[in-house]
Amino acid sequence: MRIVVLAGGIGGARFLRGLKAAVAPGDEITVIGNTGDDIHLFGLKVCPDLDTVMYTLGGGINEEQGWGRAAETWSVKEEMKAYGVGPDWFGLGDRDVATHVVRTQMLGAGYPLSAVTEALCARWQPGVRLIPMSDDRVETHILIDGEGGEGRRAVHFQEYWVRLHAGVPAHAIVPVGAEDAKPAPGVLEALAEADVILFPPSNPVVSIGTILSVPGIRAAVAGAAAPVVGLSPIVGGAPVRGMADKVLAAVGVESTADAVARHYGAELLDGWLVDTADAGAVAAVEAAGITCRAVPLLMTDPAATAAMARTALALAAEVRR
Ligand code: GDP
Ligand code: CA
């Protein structure tokens, strides 16, 4: 069976670990990763979501934090600070830096991001095929109020998310460069040949929404022969982790499990899983033409996550057209 997953960082990566435990031998998992969070820092190209997937599945992740390398040290960061060179709000650990140096060097030599990602994965052996959504540069920017209430300004997603902790109103979310971006080699083919397409509990706006903003990808998901099943990142009216409610509000979507399903819509989704806490949302989702089940959706441990993945695959089998 060929399974294709559209993934952001932590939510996507943790789900993928459960999915790997749930599939049968011989099943192939292709991950289309979000690159809208990518940022250039100190001359280095950083791809936080691709790296979170790679480190999590490859056994190198900092488990408690959910991002970055295990047993990390921070000498580079301290040395940059001693030079007075910022930004100091983005965590670039010493071990992690090596990944960005290798990536930047390969990009500089002319390799596309998809080939670079494959090369990095040769070390990490994530057990999935990880493809960036696009080889072209796409960077999510957030429109916020200007300093001192003067007009509005756009900041990089990481500045809004990491420095500002999504603590200021977001007026618009723009995947800069997306309209001219092409899906990376293999993305459309994987979607066309998939037996199942899954939306893990990743951020619907700045992770999965950004992937879908690359021309051709949304249509490929909507037109795929495979059933599309998603899992809600919103449980009991709030994100399980992080600040997805802030970016959902910016696109006019309530932070509820059923509003997120309706935001994707029946054009994209055939099935949707909500947490048992949101069992009351099932009817509204089904009224929108999406088959819905309420099951435990907290990725508290590998077994619970694998059970979520098995339920998603079972729902996909049920709704297969
Ligand atoms: P990011 O790029 O690191 O922000 O990660 P993703 O976009 O892949 O996933 C972020 C989303 O994962 C957040 O909106 C969380 O609500 C969701 N999430 C995290 N842990 C869980 C969990 O245990 N269960 C569910 N249902 N969602 C989760
Ligand atoms: Ca992300």
mmCIF file of C-alpha atoms and ligand atoms in Angstrom:
data_model
loop_
_atom_site.group_PDB
_atom_site.id
_atom_site.type_symbol
_atom_site.label_atom_id
_atom_site.label_comp_id
_atom_site.label_asym_id
_atom_site.label_seq_id
_atom_site.Cartn_x
_atom_site.Cartn_y
_atom_site.Cartn_z
ATOM 1 C CA MET A 1 0.000 0.000 0.000
ATOM 2 C CA ARG A 2 1.246 3.499 -0.855
ATOM 3 C CA ILE A 3 0.459 6.061 1.828
ATOM 4 C CA VAL A 4 1.089 9.778 1.293
ATOM 5 C CA VAL A 5 1.135 12.175 4.248
ATOM 6 C CA LEU A 6 1.195 16.003 4.101
ATOM 7 C CA ALA A 7 3.191 16.992 7.171
ATOM 8 C CA GLY A 8 4.330 19.990 9.180
ATOM 9 C CA GLY A 9 6.740 19.651 12.111
ATOM 10 C CA ILE A 10 5.971 18.220 15.533
ATOM 11 C CA GLY A 11 2.363 17.085 15.021
ATOM 12 C CA GLY A 12 3.200 15.563 11.656
ATOM 13 C CA ALA A 13 6.396 13.883 12.840
ATOM 14 C CA ARG A 14 4.864 12.319 15.938
ATOM 15 C CA PHE A 15 1.941 10.987 13.928
ATOM 16 C CA LEU A 16 4.335 9.548 11.349
ATOM 17 C CA ARG A 17 6.130 7.610 14.058
ATOM 18 C CA GLY A 18 2.809 6.004 14.968
ATOM 19 C CA LEU A 19 1.979 5.396 11.321
ATOM 20 C CA LYS A 20 5.289 3.595 10.778
ATOM 21 C CA ALA A 21 4.415 1.302 13.681
ATOM 22 C CA ALA A 22 0.919 0.693 12.284
ATOM 23 C CA VAL A 23 1.627 -0.200 8.648
ATOM 24 C CA ALA A 24 2.269 -3.626 7.215
ATOM 25 C CA PRO A 25 5.725 -4.625 5.960
ATOM 26 C CA GLY A 26 6.027 -3.547 2.344
ATOM 27 C CA ASP A 27 3.783 -0.518 2.755
ATOM 28 C CA GLU A 28 5.468 2.663 1.510
ATOM 29 C CA ILE A 29 5.096 6.027 3.213
ATOM 30 C CA THR A 30 5.812 9.224 1.282
ATOM 31 C CA VAL A 31 5.864 12.458 3.269
ATOM 32 C CA ILE A 32 5.297 15.795 1.552
ATOM 33 C CA GLY A 33 6.891 18.265 3.946
ATOM 34 C CA ASN A 34 6.087 21.900 4.608
ATOM 35 C CA THR A 35 8.888 24.298 3.692
ATOM 36 C CA GLY A 36 6.975 27.539 4.323
ATOM 37 C CA ASP A 37 8.653 27.768 7.758
ATOM 38 C CA ASP A 38 12.124 27.787 6.182
ATOM 39 C CA ILE A 39 14.371 30.647 7.172
ATOM 40 C CA HIS A 40 17.860 31.892 6.365
ATOM 41 C CA LEU A 41 19.905 32.507 9.514
ATOM 42 C CA PHE A 42 23.597 33.390 9.659
ATOM 43 C CA GLY A 43 23.836 32.516 5.982
ATOM 44 C CA LEU A 44 22.396 29.062 6.607
ATOM 45 C CA LYS A 45 19.256 27.594 5.095
ATOM 46 C CA VAL A 46 17.146 26.164 7.919
ATOM 47 C CA CYS A 47 14.167 23.874 7.191
ATOM 48 C CA PRO A 48 12.569 23.338 10.614
ATOM 49 C CA ASP A 49 9.682 21.099 9.573
ATOM 50 C CA LEU A 50 11.722 18.809 7.310
ATOM 51 C CA ASP A 51 14.308 18.461 10.067
ATOM 52 C CA THR A 52 11.711 17.721 12.748
ATOM 53 C CA VAL A 53 10.359 14.865 10.612
ATOM 54 C CA MET A 54 13.870 13.623 9.791
ATOM 55 C CA TYR A 55 15.167 13.750 13.380
ATOM 56 C CA THR A 56 11.977 12.323 14.909
ATOM 57 C CA LEU A 57 11.819 9.334 12.559
ATOM 58 C CA GLY A 58 15.603 8.933 12.518
ATOM 59 C CA GLY A 59 15.998 8.824 16.297
ATOM 60 C CA GLY A 60 17.818 12.148 16.700
ATOM 61 C CA ILE A 61 15.064 14.348 18.073
ATOM 62 C CA ASN A 62 14.975 16.090 21.454
ATOM 63 C CA GLU A 63 11.910 14.232 22.750
ATOM 64 C CA GLU A 64 10.778 16.687 25.431
ATOM 65 C CA GLN A 65 11.137 19.717 23.207
ATOM 66 C CA GLY A 66 9.777 18.041 20.067
ATOM 67 C CA TRP A 67 12.239 19.882 17.809
ATOM 68 C CA GLY A 68 16.019 20.076 17.538
ATOM 69 C CA ARG A 69 18.651 17.463 18.357
ATOM 70 C CA ALA A 70 18.887 15.318 21.468
ATOM 71 C CA ALA A 71 21.795 16.091 23.843
ATOM 72 C CA GLU A 72 22.242 19.464 22.160
ATOM 73 C CA THR A 73 24.822 22.083 23.181
ATOM 74 C CA TRP A 74 24.653 25.802 22.389
ATOM 75 C CA SER A 75 28.201 27.107 21.891
ATOM 76 C CA VAL A 76 27.537 28.533 18.427
ATOM 77 C CA LYS A 77 24.542 30.455 19.732
ATOM 78 C CA GLU A 78 26.563 31.878 22.643
ATOM 79 C CA GLU A 79 29.413 32.862 20.350
ATOM 80 C CA MET A 80 27.028 34.622 17.940
ATOM 81 C CA LYS A 81 25.559 36.480 20.897
ATOM 82 C CA ALA A 82 29.049 37.519 22.036
ATOM 83 C CA TYR A 83 29.490 39.099 18.605
ATOM 84 C CA GLY A 84 26.164 40.845 19.038
ATOM 85 C CA VAL A 85 24.882 39.108 15.930
ATOM 86 C CA GLY A 86 21.236 38.087 16.005
ATOM 87 C CA PRO A 87 18.623 36.907 15.949
ATOM 88 C CA ASP A 88 18.997 35.362 19.405
ATOM 89 C CA TRP A 89 15.405 34.143 19.622
ATOM 90 C CA PHE A 90 15.811 31.211 17.247
ATOM 91 C CA GLY A 91 17.342 28.072 18.735
ATOM 92 C CA LEU A 92 20.157 26.825 16.519
ATOM 93 C CA GLY A 93 22.050 24.180 18.482
ATOM 94 C CA ASP A 94 25.570 23.029 17.701
ATOM 95 C CA ARG A 95 24.587 19.576 16.429
ATOM 96 C CA ASP A 96 21.694 21.007 14.457
ATOM 97 C CA VAL A 97 23.999 23.561 12.807
ATOM 98 C CA ALA A 98 25.840 20.763 11.005
ATOM 99 C CA THR A 99 22.613 19.823 9.196
ATOM 100 C CA HIS A 100 22.156 23.406 8.015
ATOM 101 C CA VAL A 101 25.792 23.709 6.926
ATOM 102 C CA VAL A 102 25.532 20.543 4.830
ATOM 103 C CA ARG A 103 22.220 21.686 3.357
ATOM 104 C CA THR A 104 23.475 25.196 2.555
ATOM 105 C CA GLN A 105 26.652 23.828 1.004
ATOM 106 C CA MET A 106 24.748 21.426 -1.254
ATOM 107 C CA LEU A 107 22.239 24.112 -2.286
ATOM 108 C CA GLY A 108 25.191 26.376 -3.085
ATOM 109 C CA ALA A 109 26.638 23.642 -5.285
ATOM 110 C CA GLY A 110 23.392 23.648 -7.253
ATOM 111 C CA TYR A 111 21.472 20.694 -5.858
ATOM 112 C CA PRO A 112 17.715 21.224 -5.456
ATOM 113 C CA LEU A 113 16.253 21.024 -1.931
ATOM 114 C CA SER A 114 14.624 17.669 -2.729
ATOM 115 C CA ALA A 115 18.026 16.134 -3.560
ATOM 116 C CA VAL A 116 19.583 17.738 -0.483
ATOM 117 C CA THR A 117 16.812 16.331 1.718
ATOM 118 C CA GLU A 118 17.395 12.877 0.262
ATOM 119 C CA ALA A 119 21.111 13.196 1.016
ATOM 120 C CA LEU A 120 20.451 14.252 4.631
ATOM 121 C CA CYS A 121 18.016 11.353 5.002
ATOM 122 C CA ALA A 122 20.738 8.932 3.860
ATOM 123 C CA ARG A 123 22.232 9.515 7.302
ATOM 124 C CA TRP A 124 18.993 9.538 9.318
ATOM 125 C CA GLN A 125 17.171 6.678 7.556
ATOM 126 C CA PRO A 126 13.715 7.941 8.555
ATOM 127 C CA GLY A 127 12.033 4.922 6.977
ATOM 128 C CA VAL A 128 9.814 7.140 4.823
ATOM 129 C CA ARG A 129 10.437 8.984 1.588
ATOM 130 C CA LEU A 130 10.610 12.640 2.633
ATOM 131 C CA ILE A 131 10.034 15.183 -0.158
ATOM 132 C CA PRO A 132 9.817 18.943 0.363
ATOM 133 C CA MET A 133 6.570 20.376 -1.049
ATOM 134 C CA SER A 134 8.651 22.417 -3.502
ATOM 135 C CA ASP A 135 12.248 23.035 -4.508
ATOM 136 C CA ASP A 136 11.333 26.693 -4.958
ATOM 137 C CA ARG A 137 11.611 29.174 -2.118
ATOM 138 C CA VAL A 138 8.315 29.734 -0.303
ATOM 139 C CA GLU A 139 8.278 31.673 2.976
ATOM 140 C CA THR A 140 5.211 32.225 5.075
ATOM 141 C CA HIS A 141 4.852 35.830 6.230
ATOM 142 C CA ILE A 142 2.385 37.191 8.757
ATOM 143 C CA LEU A 143 0.810 40.626 8.519
ATOM 144 C CA ILE A 144 0.811 42.283 11.960
ATOM 145 C CA ASP A 145 0.324 45.801 13.332
ATOM 146 C CA GLY A 146 3.332 48.103 12.944
ATOM 147 C CA GLU A 147 5.417 49.291 15.897
ATOM 148 C CA GLY A 148 3.565 51.910 17.901
ATOM 149 C CA GLY A 149 0.332 51.134 16.078
ATOM 150 C CA GLU A 150 1.661 52.658 12.836
ATOM 151 C CA GLY A 151 0.243 50.847 9.811
ATOM 152 C CA ARG A 152 0.950 47.175 9.226
ATOM 153 C CA ARG A 153 4.058 45.177 8.509
ATOM 154 C CA ALA A 154 4.848 41.661 7.400
ATOM 155 C CA VAL A 155 7.155 39.504 9.483
ATOM 156 C CA HIS A 156 8.604 36.083 8.756
ATOM 157 C CA PHE A 157 6.541 33.252 10.217
ATOM 158 C CA GLN A 158 9.353 32.331 12.620
ATOM 159 C CA GLU A 159 9.503 35.877 13.977
ATOM 160 C CA TYR A 160 5.747 35.814 14.616
ATOM 161 C CA TRP A 161 5.786 32.285 16.053
ATOM 162 C CA VAL A 162 9.054 32.065 17.974
ATOM 163 C CA ARG A 163 9.902 35.672 18.891
ATOM 164 C CA LEU A 164 6.363 37.000 19.328
ATOM 165 C CA HIS A 165 4.784 33.652 20.430
ATOM 166 C CA ALA A 166 1.833 34.493 18.187
ATOM 167 C CA GLY A 167 0.961 37.045 20.869
ATOM 168 C CA VAL A 168 -0.053 39.854 18.523
ATOM 169 C CA PRO A 169 -3.034 39.846 16.140
ATOM 170 C CA ALA A 170 -2.338 38.266 12.746
ATOM 171 C CA HIS A 171 -4.275 40.031 9.978
ATOM 172 C CA ALA A 172 -3.195 37.858 7.078
ATOM 173 C CA ILE A 173 -0.996 34.875 6.372
ATOM 174 C CA VAL A 174 0.844 34.921 3.076
ATOM 175 C CA PRO A 175 2.923 32.069 1.663
ATOM 176 C CA VAL A 176 5.303 34.370 -0.194
ATOM 177 C CA GLY A 177 6.549 32.784 -3.392
ATOM 178 C CA ALA A 178 3.956 30.014 -3.407
ATOM 179 C CA GLU A 179 2.115 31.213 -6.481
ATOM 180 C CA ASP A 180 5.255 30.832 -8.596
ATOM 181 C CA ALA A 181 6.416 27.618 -6.918
ATOM 182 C CA LYS A 182 6.233 24.196 -8.521
ATOM 183 C CA PRO A 183 5.672 20.987 -6.590
ATOM 184 C CA ALA A 184 9.002 19.203 -6.053
ATOM 185 C CA PRO A 185 9.730 16.225 -8.298
ATOM 186 C CA GLY A 186 7.718 13.232 -7.131
ATOM 187 C CA VAL A 187 5.026 15.159 -5.232
ATOM 188 C CA LEU A 188 2.243 15.030 -7.836
ATOM 189 C CA GLU A 189 3.220 11.492 -8.867
ATOM 190 C CA ALA A 190 3.025 10.300 -5.245
ATOM 191 C CA LEU A 191 -0.449 11.828 -4.829
ATOM 192 C CA ALA A 192 -1.675 10.356 -8.130
ATOM 193 C CA GLU A 193 -0.368 6.882 -7.283
ATOM 194 C CA ALA A 194 -1.379 6.890 -3.601
ATOM 195 C CA ASP A 195 -3.701 4.290 -2.120
ATOM 196 C CA VAL A 196 -4.335 6.491 0.916
ATOM 197 C CA ILE A 197 -3.686 10.196 1.579
ATOM 198 C CA LEU A 198 -3.503 11.342 5.202
ATOM 199 C CA PHE A 199 -3.571 14.781 6.824
ATOM 200 C CA PRO A 200 -1.916 14.230 10.218
ATOM 201 C CA PRO A 201 -2.832 16.538 13.121
ATOM 202 C CA SER A 202 -0.564 19.245 11.681
ATOM 203 C CA ASN A 203 -1.377 22.944 11.667
ATOM 204 C CA PRO A 204 -4.195 23.363 9.087
ATOM 205 C CA VAL A 205 -3.082 26.874 8.130
ATOM 206 C CA VAL A 206 0.705 27.220 8.277
ATOM 207 C CA SER A 207 1.656 23.552 7.740
ATOM 208 C CA ILE A 208 -0.914 21.703 5.601
ATOM 209 C CA GLY A 209 -2.432 24.955 4.284
ATOM 210 C CA THR A 210 0.970 26.073 3.031
ATOM 211 C CA ILE A 211 1.616 22.753 1.277
ATOM 212 C CA LEU A 212 -1.808 23.030 -0.385
ATOM 213 C CA SER A 213 -0.964 26.570 -1.541
ATOM 214 C CA VAL A 214 1.659 25.296 -3.974
ATOM 215 C CA PRO A 215 -0.122 25.341 -7.337
ATOM 216 C CA GLY A 216 -1.136 21.848 -8.383
ATOM 217 C CA ILE A 217 -1.003 20.186 -4.967
ATOM 218 C CA ARG A 218 -4.538 21.052 -3.832
ATOM 219 C CA ALA A 219 -5.954 19.860 -7.151
ATOM 220 C CA ALA A 220 -3.872 16.684 -6.976
ATOM 221 C CA VAL A 221 -5.265 15.893 -3.512
ATOM 222 C CA ALA A 222 -8.833 16.755 -4.513
ATOM 223 C CA GLY A 223 -8.573 14.740 -7.716
ATOM 224 C CA ALA A 224 -6.669 11.765 -6.316
ATOM 225 C CA ALA A 225 -8.182 8.327 -6.668
ATOM 226 C CA ALA A 226 -7.146 7.626 -3.074
ATOM 227 C CA PRO A 227 -9.349 8.414 -0.077
ATOM 228 C CA VAL A 228 -8.190 11.400 1.981
ATOM 229 C CA VAL A 229 -8.472 11.141 5.758
ATOM 230 C CA GLY A 230 -7.458 13.804 8.282
ATOM 231 C CA LEU A 231 -6.976 13.889 12.050
ATOM 232 C CA SER A 232 -7.941 16.959 14.059
ATOM 233 C CA PRO A 233 -5.128 18.953 15.697
ATOM 234 C CA ILE A 234 -7.839 20.717 17.690
ATOM 235 C CA VAL A 235 -9.112 18.832 20.736
ATOM 236 C CA GLY A 236 -11.786 20.230 23.024
ATOM 237 C CA GLY A 237 -11.760 23.605 21.290
ATOM 238 C CA ALA A 238 -8.006 24.255 21.516
ATOM 239 C CA PRO A 239 -4.789 23.115 19.860
ATOM 240 C CA VAL A 240 -3.190 20.246 21.768
ATOM 241 C CA ARG A 241 0.108 22.095 21.575
ATOM 242 C CA GLY A 242 1.161 25.428 20.126
ATOM 243 C CA MET A 243 -0.856 28.352 18.852
ATOM 244 C CA ALA A 244 -2.822 27.068 15.868
ATOM 245 C CA ASP A 245 -5.886 28.919 17.214
ATOM 246 C CA LYS A 246 -4.167 32.235 16.391
ATOM 247 C CA VAL A 247 -3.544 31.420 12.739
ATOM 248 C CA LEU A 248 -6.972 29.792 12.363
ATOM 249 C CA ALA A 249 -8.525 33.044 13.631
ATOM 250 C CA ALA A 250 -6.493 34.960 11.039
ATOM 251 C CA VAL A 251 -8.172 32.985 8.254
ATOM 252 C CA GLY A 252 -11.593 33.239 9.884
ATOM 253 C CA VAL A 253 -11.846 29.651 11.121
ATOM 254 C CA GLU A 254 -13.009 28.776 14.633
ATOM 255 C CA SER A 255 -10.730 26.566 16.719
ATOM 256 C CA THR A 256 -13.008 23.567 16.794
ATOM 257 C CA ALA A 257 -12.561 20.104 15.345
ATOM 258 C CA ASP A 258 -15.570 20.517 13.040
ATOM 259 C CA ALA A 259 -14.655 24.021 11.806
ATOM 260 C CA VAL A 260 -11.238 22.726 10.735
ATOM 261 C CA ALA A 261 -12.869 19.842 8.833
ATOM 262 C CA ARG A 262 -15.221 22.272 7.102
ATOM 263 C CA HIS A 263 -12.250 24.554 6.330
ATOM 264 C CA TYR A 264 -10.617 21.693 4.396
ATOM 265 C CA GLY A 265 -14.027 20.779 3.010
ATOM 266 C CA ALA A 266 -15.473 17.724 1.319
ATOM 267 C CA GLU A 267 -13.544 18.596 -1.875
ATOM 268 C CA LEU A 268 -10.399 17.523 -0.045
ATOM 269 C CA LEU A 269 -11.523 15.278 2.810
ATOM 270 C CA ASP A 270 -13.387 11.982 2.615
ATOM 271 C CA GLY A 271 -12.904 11.181 6.286
ATOM 272 C CA TRP A 272 -12.083 13.070 9.488
ATOM 273 C CA LEU A 273 -11.194 11.911 12.966
ATOM 274 C CA VAL A 274 -12.036 14.023 16.006
ATOM 275 C CA ASP A 275 -11.133 13.296 19.618
ATOM 276 C CA THR A 276 -13.686 11.620 21.878
ATOM 277 C CA ALA A 277 -13.942 14.971 23.693
ATOM 278 C CA ASP A 278 -15.400 16.337 20.441
ATOM 279 C CA ALA A 279 -17.908 13.539 19.784
ATOM 280 C CA GLY A 280 -20.555 16.258 19.622
ATOM 281 C CA ALA A 281 -18.890 17.593 16.446
ATOM 282 C CA VAL A 282 -19.388 14.390 14.421
ATOM 283 C CA ALA A 283 -22.843 15.296 13.129
ATOM 284 C CA ALA A 284 -21.743 18.719 11.859
ATOM 285 C CA VAL A 285 -18.784 17.189 10.011
ATOM 286 C CA GLU A 286 -20.958 14.500 8.445
ATOM 287 C CA ALA A 287 -23.501 17.146 7.430
ATOM 288 C CA ALA A 288 -20.657 18.731 5.435
ATOM 289 C CA GLY A 289 -20.280 15.476 3.497
ATOM 290 C CA ILE A 290 -17.250 14.117 5.381
ATOM 291 C CA THR A 291 -17.405 10.746 7.154
ATOM 292 C CA CYS A 292 -16.441 11.341 10.768
ATOM 293 C CA ARG A 293 -15.536 9.270 13.831
ATOM 294 C CA ALA A 294 -14.666 10.265 17.400
ATOM 295 C CA VAL A 295 -11.674 8.360 18.810
ATOM 296 C CA PRO A 296 -8.838 9.188 21.231
ATOM 297 C CA LEU A 297 -6.497 11.593 19.415
ATOM 298 C CA LEU A 298 -3.831 12.371 22.006
ATOM 299 C CA MET A 299 -0.365 11.196 20.963
ATOM 300 C CA THR A 300 0.622 10.485 24.547
ATOM 301 C CA ASP A 301 2.827 7.497 23.702
ATOM 302 C CA PRO A 302 3.827 5.437 20.657
ATOM 303 C CA ALA A 303 1.062 2.870 21.212
ATOM 304 C CA ALA A 304 -1.676 5.514 21.395
ATOM 305 C CA THR A 305 -0.290 7.182 18.265
ATOM 306 C CA ALA A 306 -0.113 3.882 16.374
ATOM 307 C CA ALA A 307 -3.753 3.246 17.319
ATOM 308 C CA MET A 308 -4.688 6.643 15.838
ATOM 309 C CA ALA A 309 -2.867 5.747 12.616
ATOM 310 C CA ARG A 310 -4.616 2.365 12.419
ATOM 311 C CA THR A 311 -7.992 4.056 12.883
ATOM 312 C CA ALA A 312 -7.168 6.563 10.130
ATOM 313 C CA LEU A 313 -6.221 3.730 7.751
ATOM 314 C CA ALA A 314 -9.400 1.831 8.651
ATOM 315 C CA LEU A 315 -11.507 4.919 7.967
ATOM 316 C CA ALA A 316 -9.716 5.356 4.645
ATOM 317 C CA ALA A 317 -10.600 1.772 3.703
ATOM 318 C CA GLU A 318 -14.203 2.459 4.683
ATOM 319 C CA VAL A 319 -14.587 5.646 2.627
ATOM 320 C CA ARG A 320 -12.572 4.481 -0.412
ATOM 321 C CA ARG A 321 -14.576 5.591 -3.410
HETATM 322 P P1 GDP B 1 4.761 22.323 13.816
HETATM 323 O O1 GDP B 1 5.165 22.611 12.395
HETATM 324 O O2 GDP B 1 5.923 21.899 14.674
HETATM 325 O O3 GDP B 1 3.917 23.374 14.422
HETATM 326 O O4 GDP B 1 3.901 20.991 13.764
HETATM 327 P P2 GDP B 1 2.613 20.569 12.929
HETATM 328 O O5 GDP B 1 2.060 21.653 12.099
HETATM 329 O O6 GDP B 1 2.944 19.281 12.255
HETATM 330 O O7 GDP B 1 1.631 20.208 14.107
HETATM 331 C C1 GDP B 1 1.171 21.177 15.021
HETATM 332 C C2 GDP B 1 -0.169 20.755 15.534
HETATM 333 O O8 GDP B 1 -0.060 19.470 16.141
HETATM 334 C C3 GDP B 1 -0.728 21.677 16.597
HETATM 335 O O9 GDP B 1 -1.807 22.400 16.064
HETATM 336 C C4 GDP B 1 -1.175 20.726 17.709
HETATM 337 O O10 GDP B 1 -2.473 21.008 18.172
HETATM 338 C C5 GDP B 1 -1.125 19.367 17.047
HETATM 339 N N1 GDP B 1 -0.824 18.320 17.993
HETATM 340 C C6 GDP B 1 0.290 18.193 18.755
HETATM 341 N N2 GDP B 1 0.198 17.112 19.553
HETATM 342 C C7 GDP B 1 -1.014 16.540 19.288
HETATM 343 C C8 GDP B 1 -1.704 15.403 19.799
HETATM 344 O O11 GDP B 1 -1.227 14.659 20.667
HETATM 345 N N3 GDP B 1 -2.949 15.143 19.285
HETATM 346 C C9 GDP B 1 -3.513 15.943 18.316
HETATM 347 N N4 GDP B 1 -4.726 15.612 17.877
HETATM 348 N N5 GDP B 1 -2.883 17.015 17.832
HETATM 349 C C10 GDP B 1 -1.657 17.311 18.303
HETATM 350 CA CA CA B 2 6.155 24.222 11.297
#
